Tab-separated table of C-alpha atoms in Angstrom:
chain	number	residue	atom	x	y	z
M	286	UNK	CA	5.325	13.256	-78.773
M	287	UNK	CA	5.306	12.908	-82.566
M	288	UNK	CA	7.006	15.027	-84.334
M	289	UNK	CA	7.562	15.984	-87.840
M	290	UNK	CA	10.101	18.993	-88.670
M	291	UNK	CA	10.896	20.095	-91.887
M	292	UNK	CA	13.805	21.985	-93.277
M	293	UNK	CA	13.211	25.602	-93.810
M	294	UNK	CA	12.322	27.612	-96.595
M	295	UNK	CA	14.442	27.771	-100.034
M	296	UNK	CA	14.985	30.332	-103.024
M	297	UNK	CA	16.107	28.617	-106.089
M	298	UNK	CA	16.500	29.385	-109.499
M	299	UNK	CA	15.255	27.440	-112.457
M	300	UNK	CA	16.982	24.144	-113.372
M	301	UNK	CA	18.980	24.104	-109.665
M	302	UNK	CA	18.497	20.965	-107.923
M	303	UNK	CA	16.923	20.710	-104.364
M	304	UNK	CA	16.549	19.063	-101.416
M	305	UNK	CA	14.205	19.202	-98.744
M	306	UNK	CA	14.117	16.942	-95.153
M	307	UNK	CA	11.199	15.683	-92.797
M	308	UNK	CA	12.873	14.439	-89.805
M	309	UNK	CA	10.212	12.316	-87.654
M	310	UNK	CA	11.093	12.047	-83.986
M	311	UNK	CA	9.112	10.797	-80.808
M	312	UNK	CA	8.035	7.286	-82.373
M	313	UNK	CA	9.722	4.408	-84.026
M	314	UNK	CA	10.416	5.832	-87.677
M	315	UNK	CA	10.913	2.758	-89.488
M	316	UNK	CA	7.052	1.692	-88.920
M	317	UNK	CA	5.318	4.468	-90.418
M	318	UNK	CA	5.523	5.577	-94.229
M	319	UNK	CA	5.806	9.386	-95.138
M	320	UNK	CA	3.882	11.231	-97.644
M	321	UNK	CA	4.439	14.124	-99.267
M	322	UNK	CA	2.186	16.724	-100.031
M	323	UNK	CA	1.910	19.805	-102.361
M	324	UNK	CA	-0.080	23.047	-102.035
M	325	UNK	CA	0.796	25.483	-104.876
M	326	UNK	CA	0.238	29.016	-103.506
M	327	UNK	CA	-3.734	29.392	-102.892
M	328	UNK	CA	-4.565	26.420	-104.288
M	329	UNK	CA	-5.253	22.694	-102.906
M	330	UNK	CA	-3.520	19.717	-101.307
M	331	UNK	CA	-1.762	16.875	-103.996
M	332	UNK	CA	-0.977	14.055	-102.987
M	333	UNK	CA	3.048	13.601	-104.278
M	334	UNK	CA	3.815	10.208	-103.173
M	335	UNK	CA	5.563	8.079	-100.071
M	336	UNK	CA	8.013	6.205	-98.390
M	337	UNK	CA	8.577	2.970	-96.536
M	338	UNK	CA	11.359	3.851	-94.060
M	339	UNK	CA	12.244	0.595	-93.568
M	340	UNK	CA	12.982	-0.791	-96.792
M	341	UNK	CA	12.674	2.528	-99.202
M	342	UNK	CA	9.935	1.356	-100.705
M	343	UNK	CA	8.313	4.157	-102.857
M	344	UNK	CA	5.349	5.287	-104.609
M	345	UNK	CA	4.574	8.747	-106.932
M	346	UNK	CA	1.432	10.411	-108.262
M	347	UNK	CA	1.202	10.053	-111.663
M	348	UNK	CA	1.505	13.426	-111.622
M	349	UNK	CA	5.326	13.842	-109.721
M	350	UNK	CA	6.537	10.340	-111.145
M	351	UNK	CA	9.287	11.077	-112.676
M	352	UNK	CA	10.271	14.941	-111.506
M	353	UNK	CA	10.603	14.190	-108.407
M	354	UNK	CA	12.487	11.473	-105.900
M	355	UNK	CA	11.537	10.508	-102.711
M	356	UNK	CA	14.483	9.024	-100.324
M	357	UNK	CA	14.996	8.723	-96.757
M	358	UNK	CA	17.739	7.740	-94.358
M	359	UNK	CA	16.224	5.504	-91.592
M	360	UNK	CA	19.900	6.049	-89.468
M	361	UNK	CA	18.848	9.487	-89.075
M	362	UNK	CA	15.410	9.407	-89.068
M	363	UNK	CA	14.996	11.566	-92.521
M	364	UNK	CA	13.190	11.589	-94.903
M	365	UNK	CA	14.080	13.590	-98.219
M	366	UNK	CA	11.932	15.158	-101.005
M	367	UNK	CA	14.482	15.667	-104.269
M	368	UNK	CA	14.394	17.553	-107.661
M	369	UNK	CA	16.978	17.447	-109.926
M	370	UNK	CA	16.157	20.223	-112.203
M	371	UNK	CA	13.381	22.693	-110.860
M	372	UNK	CA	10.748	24.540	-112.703
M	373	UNK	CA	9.068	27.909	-111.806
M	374	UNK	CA	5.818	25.870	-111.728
M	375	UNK	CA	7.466	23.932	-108.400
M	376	UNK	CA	6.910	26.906	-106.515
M	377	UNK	CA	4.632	25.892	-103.529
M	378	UNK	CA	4.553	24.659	-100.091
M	379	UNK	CA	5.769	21.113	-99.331
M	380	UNK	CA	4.357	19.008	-96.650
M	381	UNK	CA	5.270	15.534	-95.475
M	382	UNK	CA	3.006	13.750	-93.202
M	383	UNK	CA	2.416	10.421	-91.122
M	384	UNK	CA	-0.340	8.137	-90.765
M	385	UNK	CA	-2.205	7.625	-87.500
M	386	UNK	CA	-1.204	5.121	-84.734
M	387	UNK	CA	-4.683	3.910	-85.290
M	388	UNK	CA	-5.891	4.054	-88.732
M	389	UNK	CA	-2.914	2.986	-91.899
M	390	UNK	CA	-5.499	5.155	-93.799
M	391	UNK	CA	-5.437	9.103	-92.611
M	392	UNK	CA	-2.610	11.743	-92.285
M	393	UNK	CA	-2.330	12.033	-88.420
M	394	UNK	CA	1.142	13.964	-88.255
M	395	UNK	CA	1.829	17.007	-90.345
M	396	UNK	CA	5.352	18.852	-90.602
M	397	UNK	CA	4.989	22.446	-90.567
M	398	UNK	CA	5.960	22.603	-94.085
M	399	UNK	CA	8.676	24.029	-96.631
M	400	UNK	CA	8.040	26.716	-98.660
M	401	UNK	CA	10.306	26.314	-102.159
M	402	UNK	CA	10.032	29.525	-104.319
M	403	UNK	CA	12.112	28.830	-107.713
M	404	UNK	CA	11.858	32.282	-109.582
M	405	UNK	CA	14.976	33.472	-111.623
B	97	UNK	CA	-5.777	9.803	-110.723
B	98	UNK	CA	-8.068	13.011	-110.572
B	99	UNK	CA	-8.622	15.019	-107.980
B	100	UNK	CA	-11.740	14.537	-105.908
B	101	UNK	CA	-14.193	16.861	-106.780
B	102	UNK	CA	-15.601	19.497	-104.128
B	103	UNK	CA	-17.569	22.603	-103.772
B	104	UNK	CA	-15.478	25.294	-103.815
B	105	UNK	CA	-16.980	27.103	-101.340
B	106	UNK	CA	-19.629	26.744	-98.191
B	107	UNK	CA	-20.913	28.764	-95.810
B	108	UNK	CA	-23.563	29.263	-92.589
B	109	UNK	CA	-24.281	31.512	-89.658
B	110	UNK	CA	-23.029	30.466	-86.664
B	111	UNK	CA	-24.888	27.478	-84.953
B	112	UNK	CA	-26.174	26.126	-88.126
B	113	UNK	CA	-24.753	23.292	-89.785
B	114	UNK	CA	-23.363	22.843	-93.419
B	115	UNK	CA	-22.375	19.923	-95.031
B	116	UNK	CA	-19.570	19.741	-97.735
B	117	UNK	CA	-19.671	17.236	-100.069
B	118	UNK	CA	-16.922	15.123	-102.056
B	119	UNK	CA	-17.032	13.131	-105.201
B	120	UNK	CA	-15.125	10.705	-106.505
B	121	UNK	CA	-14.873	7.248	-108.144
B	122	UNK	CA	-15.595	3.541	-107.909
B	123	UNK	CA	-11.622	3.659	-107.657
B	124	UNK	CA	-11.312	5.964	-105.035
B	125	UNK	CA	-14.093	6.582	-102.487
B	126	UNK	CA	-16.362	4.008	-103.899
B	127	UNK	CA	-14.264	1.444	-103.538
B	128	UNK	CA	-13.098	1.899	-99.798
B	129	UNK	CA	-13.902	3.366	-96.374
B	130	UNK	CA	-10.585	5.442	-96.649
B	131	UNK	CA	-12.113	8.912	-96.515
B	132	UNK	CA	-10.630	11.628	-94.913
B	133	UNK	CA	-11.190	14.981	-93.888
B	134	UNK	CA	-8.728	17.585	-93.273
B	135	UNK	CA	-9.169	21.728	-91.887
B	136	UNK	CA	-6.736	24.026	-92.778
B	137	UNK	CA	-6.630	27.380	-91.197
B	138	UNK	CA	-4.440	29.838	-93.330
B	139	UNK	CA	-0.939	29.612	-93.105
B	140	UNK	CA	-1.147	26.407	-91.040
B	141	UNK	CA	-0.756	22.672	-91.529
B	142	UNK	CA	-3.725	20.563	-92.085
B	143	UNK	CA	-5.193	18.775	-89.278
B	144	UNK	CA	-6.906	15.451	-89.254
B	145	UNK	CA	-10.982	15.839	-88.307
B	146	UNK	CA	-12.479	13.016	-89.589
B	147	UNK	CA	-10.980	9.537	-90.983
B	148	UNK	CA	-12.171	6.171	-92.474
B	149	UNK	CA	-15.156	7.646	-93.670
B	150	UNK	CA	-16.630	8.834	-90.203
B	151	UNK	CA	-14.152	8.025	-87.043
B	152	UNK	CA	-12.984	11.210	-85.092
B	153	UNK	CA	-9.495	11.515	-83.804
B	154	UNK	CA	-9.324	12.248	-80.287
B	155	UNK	CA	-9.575	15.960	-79.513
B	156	UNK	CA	-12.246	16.813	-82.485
B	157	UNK	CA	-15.636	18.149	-81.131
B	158	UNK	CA	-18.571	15.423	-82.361
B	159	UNK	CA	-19.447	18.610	-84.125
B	160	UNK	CA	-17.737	17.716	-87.108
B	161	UNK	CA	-19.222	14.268	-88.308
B	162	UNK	CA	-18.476	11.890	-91.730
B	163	UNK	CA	-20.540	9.605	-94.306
B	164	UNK	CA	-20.410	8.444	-97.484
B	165	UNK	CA	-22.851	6.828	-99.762
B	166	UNK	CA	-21.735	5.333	-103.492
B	167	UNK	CA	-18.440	7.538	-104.664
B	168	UNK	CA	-19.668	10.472	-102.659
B	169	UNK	CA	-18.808	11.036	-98.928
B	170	UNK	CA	-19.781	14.149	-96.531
B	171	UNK	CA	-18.750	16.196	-94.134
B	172	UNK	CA	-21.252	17.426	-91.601
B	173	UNK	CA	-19.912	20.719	-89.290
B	174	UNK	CA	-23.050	21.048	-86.590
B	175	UNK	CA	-23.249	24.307	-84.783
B	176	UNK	CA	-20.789	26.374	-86.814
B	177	UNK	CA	-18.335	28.557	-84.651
B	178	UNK	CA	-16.514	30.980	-85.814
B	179	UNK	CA	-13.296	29.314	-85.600
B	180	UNK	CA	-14.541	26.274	-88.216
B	181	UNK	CA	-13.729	29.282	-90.618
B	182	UNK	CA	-11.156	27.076	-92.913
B	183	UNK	CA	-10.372	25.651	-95.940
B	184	UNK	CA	-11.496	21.584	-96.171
B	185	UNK	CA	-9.953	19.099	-98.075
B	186	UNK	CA	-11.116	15.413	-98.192
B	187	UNK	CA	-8.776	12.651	-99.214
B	188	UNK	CA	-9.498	9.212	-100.307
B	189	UNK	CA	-6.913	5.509	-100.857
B	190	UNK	CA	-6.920	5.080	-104.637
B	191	UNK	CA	-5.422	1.790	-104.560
B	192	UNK	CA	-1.887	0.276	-105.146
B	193	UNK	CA	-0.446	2.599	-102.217
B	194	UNK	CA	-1.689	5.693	-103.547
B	195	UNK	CA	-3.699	8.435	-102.197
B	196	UNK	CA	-5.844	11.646	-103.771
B	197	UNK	CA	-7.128	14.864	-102.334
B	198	UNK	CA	-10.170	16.838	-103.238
B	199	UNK	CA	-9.778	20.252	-104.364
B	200	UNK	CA	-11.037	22.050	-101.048
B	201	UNK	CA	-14.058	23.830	-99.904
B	202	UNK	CA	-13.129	26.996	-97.922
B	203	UNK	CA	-16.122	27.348	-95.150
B	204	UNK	CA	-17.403	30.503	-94.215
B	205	UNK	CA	-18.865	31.568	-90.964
B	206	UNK	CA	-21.437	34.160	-91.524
């Protein structure tokens, strides 16, 4: 079974760094890219960026380019979503996600999400 | 890239059908058969109902259905239950490995 599980839920205060894990389990980890996804509280899904697990390869939303770095460590199956300096306006729910077996083009897998509140 | 643009809200009594709507660009939905649609129920994940344009995963009812004509694709929920009750979000490939989200319809059931 597929599996995506996230790290749980962090307090920070502004300007700490951070970060947060999506370990991917029950399939071959190096074949599928991870995404990340933001949803700021009771708003919508962004699209953050993603991962190659096999060779790091990386791409951000013009939006996150820059604040944010996406890593991952394909020994352990991890994947890692990384601010250096954090802003109140980071608070939100964090999602990463997998593409289908079938389809390179849809979010199949969902981790059940990390909920980063950064409030002084 | 901007956000896809959706309703912000839809709604119908049960065992009618609405259809939520999504706009976008010649660089986004335009341009491909990438579009996907996503349910969220509150304080959940989202789940995968409908991808390239109008495929359904295994496991979603043929209740839920997908189209798209020019930069605008659809999503079609048939015989509302109460349990369709969710926010929607549709996404769409942008190009050079990058993906965007509309800005979600939440769906009422009357």
């Amino acid at each position: 079974e597929v599996q995506l599980v996230q790290s749980g839920a962090e307090v920070k205060k502004p300007g700490e760094s951070l970060r947060i894990s999506c370990k991917g389990s029950g399939y071959s980890f190096t074949s599928y890219w991870i995404t990340w996804v933001r949803q700021m509280p009771g708003k919508g899904l962004e699209w953050m960026g993603r991962i190659d697990p096999s060779d790091s390869d990386t791409n951000y939303s013009p939006s996150f380019q820059g604040h944010v770095t996406i890593s991952v460590d394909k020994s352990i199956n991890i994947a890692y979503l990384q601010w250096n300096s954090l802003k109140a306006s980071d608070t939100a729910m964090y999602y990463c996600a997998r593409r289908s077996s079938t389809s390179f083009w849809t979010f199949a897998y969902w981790g059940q999400g990390t909920l980063v509140t950064v409030s002084s | 890239q901007s956000a896809l643009t959706q309703p912000p809200s839809a709604s119908g009594p049960p065992g009618q059908s609405v259809t939520i709507s999504c706009t976008g660009t010649s660089s986004d939905i335009g341009g491909y058969n990438y579009v996907s649609w996503y349910q969220q129920h509150p304080g959940k994940a989202p789940k995968h109902m409908i991808y390239e344009v109008s495929k359904r995963p295994s496991g979603v009812p043929d209740r839920f259905s997908g189209s798209k004509s020019g930069n605008t694709a659809s999503l079609t929920v048939s015989g509302l239950q109460a349990d369709d009750e969710a926010d929607y979000y549709c996404s769409s490939y942008a190009g050079s490995n990058n993906w965007v989200f509309g800005g979600g319809t939440k769906l009422t059931v009357l």
